[in-house]
CSV table of C-alpha atoms in Angstrom, one decimal:
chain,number,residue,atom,x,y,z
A,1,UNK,CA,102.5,249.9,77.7
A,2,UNK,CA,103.1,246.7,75.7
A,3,UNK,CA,105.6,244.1,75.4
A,4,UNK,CA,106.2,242.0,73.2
A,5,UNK,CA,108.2,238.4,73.0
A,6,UNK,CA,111.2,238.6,70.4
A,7,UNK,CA,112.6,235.0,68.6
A,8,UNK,CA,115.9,236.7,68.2
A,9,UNK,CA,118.2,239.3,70.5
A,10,UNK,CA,117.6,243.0,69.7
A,11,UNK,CA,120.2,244.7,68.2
A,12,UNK,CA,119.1,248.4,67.5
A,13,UNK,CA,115.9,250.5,67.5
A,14,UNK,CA,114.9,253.1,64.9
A,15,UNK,CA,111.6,255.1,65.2
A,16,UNK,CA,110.1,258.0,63.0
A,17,UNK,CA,107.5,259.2,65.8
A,18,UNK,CA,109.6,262.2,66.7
A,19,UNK,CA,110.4,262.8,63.5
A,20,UNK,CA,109.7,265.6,61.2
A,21,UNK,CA,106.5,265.7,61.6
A,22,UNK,CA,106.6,268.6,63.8
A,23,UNK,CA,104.0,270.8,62.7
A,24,UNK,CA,101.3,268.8,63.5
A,25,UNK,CA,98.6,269.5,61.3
A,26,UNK,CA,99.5,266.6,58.9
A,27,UNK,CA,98.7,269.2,55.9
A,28,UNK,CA,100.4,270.5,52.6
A,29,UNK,CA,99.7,273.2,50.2
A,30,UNK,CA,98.4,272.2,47.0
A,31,UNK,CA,101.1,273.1,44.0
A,32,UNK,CA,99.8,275.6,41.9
A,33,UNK,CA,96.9,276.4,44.0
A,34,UNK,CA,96.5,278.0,47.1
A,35,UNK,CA,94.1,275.3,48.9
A,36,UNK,CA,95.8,272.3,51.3
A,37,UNK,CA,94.9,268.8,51.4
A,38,UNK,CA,95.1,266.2,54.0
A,39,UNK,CA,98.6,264.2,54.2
A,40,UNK,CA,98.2,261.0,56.7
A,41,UNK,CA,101.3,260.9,58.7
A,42,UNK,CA,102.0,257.7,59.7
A,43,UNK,CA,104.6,256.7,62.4
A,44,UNK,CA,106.7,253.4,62.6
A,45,UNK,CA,109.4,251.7,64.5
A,46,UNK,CA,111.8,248.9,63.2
A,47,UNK,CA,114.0,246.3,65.8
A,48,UNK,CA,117.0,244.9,64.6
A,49,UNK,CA,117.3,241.8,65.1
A,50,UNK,CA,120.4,239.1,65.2
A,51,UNK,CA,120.9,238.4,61.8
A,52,UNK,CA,120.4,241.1,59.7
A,53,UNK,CA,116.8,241.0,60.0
A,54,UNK,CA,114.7,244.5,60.5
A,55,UNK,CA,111.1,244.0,61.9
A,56,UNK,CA,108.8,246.8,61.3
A,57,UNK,CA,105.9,247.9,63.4
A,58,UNK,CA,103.2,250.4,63.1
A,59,UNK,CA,102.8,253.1,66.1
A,60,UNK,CA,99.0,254.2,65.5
A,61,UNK,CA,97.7,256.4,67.4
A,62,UNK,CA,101.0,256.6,69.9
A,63,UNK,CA,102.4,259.1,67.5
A,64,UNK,CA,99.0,261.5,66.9
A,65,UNK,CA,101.1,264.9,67.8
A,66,UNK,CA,98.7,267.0,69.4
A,67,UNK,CA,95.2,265.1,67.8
A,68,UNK,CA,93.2,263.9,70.5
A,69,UNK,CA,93.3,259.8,71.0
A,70,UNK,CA,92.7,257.4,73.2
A,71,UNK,CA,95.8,254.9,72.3
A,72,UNK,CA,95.4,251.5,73.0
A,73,UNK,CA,98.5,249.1,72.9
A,74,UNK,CA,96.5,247.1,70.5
A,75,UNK,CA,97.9,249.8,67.8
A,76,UNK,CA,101.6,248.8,68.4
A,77,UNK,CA,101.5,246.1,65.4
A,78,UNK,CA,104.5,244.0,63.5
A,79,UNK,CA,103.9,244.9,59.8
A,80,UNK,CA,106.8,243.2,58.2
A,81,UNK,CA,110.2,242.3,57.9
A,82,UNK,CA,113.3,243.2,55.9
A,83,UNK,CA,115.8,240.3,55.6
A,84,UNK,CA,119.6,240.6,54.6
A,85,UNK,CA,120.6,243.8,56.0
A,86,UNK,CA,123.7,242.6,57.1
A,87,UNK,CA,125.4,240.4,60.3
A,88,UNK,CA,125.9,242.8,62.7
A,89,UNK,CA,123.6,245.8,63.0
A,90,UNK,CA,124.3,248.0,65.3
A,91,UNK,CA,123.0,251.3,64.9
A,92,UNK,CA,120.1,253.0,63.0
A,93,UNK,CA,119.5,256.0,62.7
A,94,UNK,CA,117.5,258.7,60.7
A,95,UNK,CA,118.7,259.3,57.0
A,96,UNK,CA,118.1,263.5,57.0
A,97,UNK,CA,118.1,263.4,53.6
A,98,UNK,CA,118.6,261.6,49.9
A,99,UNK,CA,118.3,262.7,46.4
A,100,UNK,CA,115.5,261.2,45.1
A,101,UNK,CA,113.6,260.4,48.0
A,102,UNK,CA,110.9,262.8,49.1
A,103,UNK,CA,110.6,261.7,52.7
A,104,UNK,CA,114.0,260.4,54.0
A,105,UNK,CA,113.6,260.6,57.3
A,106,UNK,CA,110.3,258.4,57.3
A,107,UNK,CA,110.9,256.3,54.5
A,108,UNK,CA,114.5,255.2,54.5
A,109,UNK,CA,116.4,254.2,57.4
A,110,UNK,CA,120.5,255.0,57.9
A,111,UNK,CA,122.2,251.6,59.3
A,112,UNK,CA,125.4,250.2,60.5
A,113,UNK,CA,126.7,246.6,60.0
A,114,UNK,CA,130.0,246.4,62.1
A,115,UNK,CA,130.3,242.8,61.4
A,116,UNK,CA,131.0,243.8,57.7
A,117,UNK,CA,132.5,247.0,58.2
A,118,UNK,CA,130.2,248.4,56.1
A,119,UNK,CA,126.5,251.0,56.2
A,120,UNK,CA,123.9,252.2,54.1
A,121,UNK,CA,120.6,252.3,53.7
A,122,UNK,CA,117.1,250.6,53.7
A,123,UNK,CA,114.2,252.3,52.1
A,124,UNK,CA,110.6,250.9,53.1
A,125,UNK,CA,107.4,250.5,51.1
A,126,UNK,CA,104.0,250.2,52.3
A,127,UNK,CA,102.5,247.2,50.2
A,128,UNK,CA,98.8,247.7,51.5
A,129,UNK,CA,97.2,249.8,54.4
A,130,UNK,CA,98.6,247.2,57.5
A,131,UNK,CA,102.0,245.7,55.3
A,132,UNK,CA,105.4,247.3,54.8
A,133,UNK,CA,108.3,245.8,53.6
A,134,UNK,CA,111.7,246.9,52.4
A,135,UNK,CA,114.8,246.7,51.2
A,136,UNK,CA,118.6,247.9,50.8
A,137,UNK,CA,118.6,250.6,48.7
A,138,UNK,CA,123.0,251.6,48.8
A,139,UNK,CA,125.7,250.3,50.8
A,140,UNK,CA,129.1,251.6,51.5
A,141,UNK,CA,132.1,250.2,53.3
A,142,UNK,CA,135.7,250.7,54.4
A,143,UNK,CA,137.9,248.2,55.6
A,144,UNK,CA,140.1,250.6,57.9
A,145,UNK,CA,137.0,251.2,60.0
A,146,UNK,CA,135.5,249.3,63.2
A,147,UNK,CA,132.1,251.1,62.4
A,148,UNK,CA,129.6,251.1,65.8
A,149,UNK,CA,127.2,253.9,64.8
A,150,UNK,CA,126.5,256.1,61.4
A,151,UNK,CA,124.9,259.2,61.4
A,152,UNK,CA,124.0,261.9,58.9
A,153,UNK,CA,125.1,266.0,59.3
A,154,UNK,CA,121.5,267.9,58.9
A,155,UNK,CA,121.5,269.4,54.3
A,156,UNK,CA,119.9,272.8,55.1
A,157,UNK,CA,122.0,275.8,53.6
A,158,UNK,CA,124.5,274.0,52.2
A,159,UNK,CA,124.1,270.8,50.8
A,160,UNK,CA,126.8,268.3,52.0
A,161,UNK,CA,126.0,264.6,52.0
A,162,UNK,CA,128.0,264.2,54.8
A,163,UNK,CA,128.0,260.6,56.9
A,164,UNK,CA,130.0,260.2,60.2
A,165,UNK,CA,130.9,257.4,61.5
A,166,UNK,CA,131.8,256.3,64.6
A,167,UNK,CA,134.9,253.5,64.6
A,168,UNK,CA,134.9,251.9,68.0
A,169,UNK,CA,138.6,250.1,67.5
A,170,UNK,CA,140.1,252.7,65.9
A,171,UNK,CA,139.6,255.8,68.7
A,172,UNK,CA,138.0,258.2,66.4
A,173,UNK,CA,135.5,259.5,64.0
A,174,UNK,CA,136.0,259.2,60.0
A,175,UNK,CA,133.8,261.5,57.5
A,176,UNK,CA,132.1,260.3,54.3
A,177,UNK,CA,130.8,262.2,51.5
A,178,UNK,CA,128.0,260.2,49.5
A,179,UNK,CA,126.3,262.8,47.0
A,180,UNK,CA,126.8,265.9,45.4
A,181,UNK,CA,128.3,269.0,47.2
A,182,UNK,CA,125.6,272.0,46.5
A,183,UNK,CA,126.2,275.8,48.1
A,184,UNK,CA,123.1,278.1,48.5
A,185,UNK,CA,125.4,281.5,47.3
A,186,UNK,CA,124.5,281.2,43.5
A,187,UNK,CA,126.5,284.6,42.6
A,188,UNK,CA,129.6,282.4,43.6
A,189,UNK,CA,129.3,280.1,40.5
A,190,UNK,CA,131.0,277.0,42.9
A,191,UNK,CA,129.1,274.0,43.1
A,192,UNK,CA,125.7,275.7,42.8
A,193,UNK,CA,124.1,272.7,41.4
A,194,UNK,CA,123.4,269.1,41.4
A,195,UNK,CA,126.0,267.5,39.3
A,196,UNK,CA,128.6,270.1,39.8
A,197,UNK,CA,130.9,269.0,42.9
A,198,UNK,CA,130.2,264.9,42.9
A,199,UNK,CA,131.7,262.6,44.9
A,200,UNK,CA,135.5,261.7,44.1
A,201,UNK,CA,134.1,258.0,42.8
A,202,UNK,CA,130.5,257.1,42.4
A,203,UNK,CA,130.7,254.8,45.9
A,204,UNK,CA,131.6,257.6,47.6
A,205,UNK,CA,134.2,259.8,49.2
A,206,UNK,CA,136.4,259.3,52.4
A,207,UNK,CA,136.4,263.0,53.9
A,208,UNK,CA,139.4,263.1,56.8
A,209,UNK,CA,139.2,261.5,60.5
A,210,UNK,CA,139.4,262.9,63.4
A,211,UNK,CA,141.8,261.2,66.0
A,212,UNK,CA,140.3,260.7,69.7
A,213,UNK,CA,141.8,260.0,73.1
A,214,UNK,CA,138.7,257.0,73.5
A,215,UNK,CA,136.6,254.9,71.9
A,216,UNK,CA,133.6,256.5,70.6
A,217,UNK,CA,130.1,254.9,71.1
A,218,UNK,CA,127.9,257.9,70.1
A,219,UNK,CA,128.4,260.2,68.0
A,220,UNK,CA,126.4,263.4,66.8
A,221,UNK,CA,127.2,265.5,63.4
A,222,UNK,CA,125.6,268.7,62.2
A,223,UNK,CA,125.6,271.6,59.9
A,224,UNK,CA,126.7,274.7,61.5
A,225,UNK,CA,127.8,278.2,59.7
């Protein structure tokens, strides 16, 4: 176990150690040849922070999967910071997907900023073998929403781009479209391709609310037949 001494309140907590990386093996297969080479999988946290600030860690050996190591809370190291993320976040939260970005879930992390009304997201860059830094990549906001969390419906089968969010003062859960809608059924000739069903503007697209007899705190969206 280790604890460490913040200068500023924590806000939220994001992590990719469960993340993704579920087989293990930390392999791919080589394009165009049927051999595999070694990927290195590294895990990472980020703390929110009053004031819009993420701080980034480095999980070493915590997040091995089924290697055998011998963790030490040593490994558990800040590796940078992202500053001006926004006044008030809240929530964070895996981004499942992203055109454009091979490994969402790792490299870019889904955020809310209540204070503004607003979310998006931050991608990260390693800048040497112990440094990573970041930075907002896209934004979106609504004014009509009090937004506590943001979360992203799963892109497998069809391809929806689908955020939820959760608005805390207004009892219910509003749905955002922010990239292109893409079917798997080619034969159907209906948004089979990137390009083909885009958003209503290039900010984005308000997708319908659902009204609900609380206030919502959590919320969990997916992508079901």
């Amino acid at each position: 176990m280790k604890t460490s001494a913040l200068t500023k309140r924590p806000t939220a907590l994001w992590t990719s150690a469960t993340r993704s990386y579920w087989s293990k093996d930390e392999q791919q297969r080589i394009p165009n040849y049927p051999f595999w080479q070694t990927v290195p999988q590294y895990a990472r946290a980020a703390i929110a922070v009053e004031g819009g600030e993420l701080q980034l860690f480095s999980l070493g050996r915590y997040a091995a999967g089924v290697k055998p190591t011998t963790p030490a809370p040593a490994d558990i190291q800040q590796v940078g910071t992202v500053t001006g993320v926004g006044d008030n976040i809240t929530h964070m939260a895996a981004a499942k997907d992203y055109g454009g970005v091979a490994d969402p879930i790792n490299d870019l992390i889904l955020f809310t900023d209540r204070a503004n009304r607003r979310w998006g997201w931050v991608k990260l860059a390693n800048t040497g073998e112990t440094a990573t830094t970041g930075s907002v990549l896209r934004t979106m906001e609504d004014s009509r929403v009090d937004p506590i969390m943001v979360t992203m419906a799963d892109n497998y089968s069809t391809q929806g781009n689908v955020l939820t969010v959760a608005d805390y003062a207004g009892a219910s859960i509003a749905n955002y479209r922010f990239g292109d809608m893409i079917y798997p059924d080619k034969s159907s000739g209906f948004c089979t391709q990137a390009g083909a069903c885009p958003t209503y503007t290039y900010l984005g697209e308000f997708a319908g609310k659902l009204a609900l007899p609380f206030k919502p705190t959590l919320v969990h969206s997916s992508n079901v037949p």
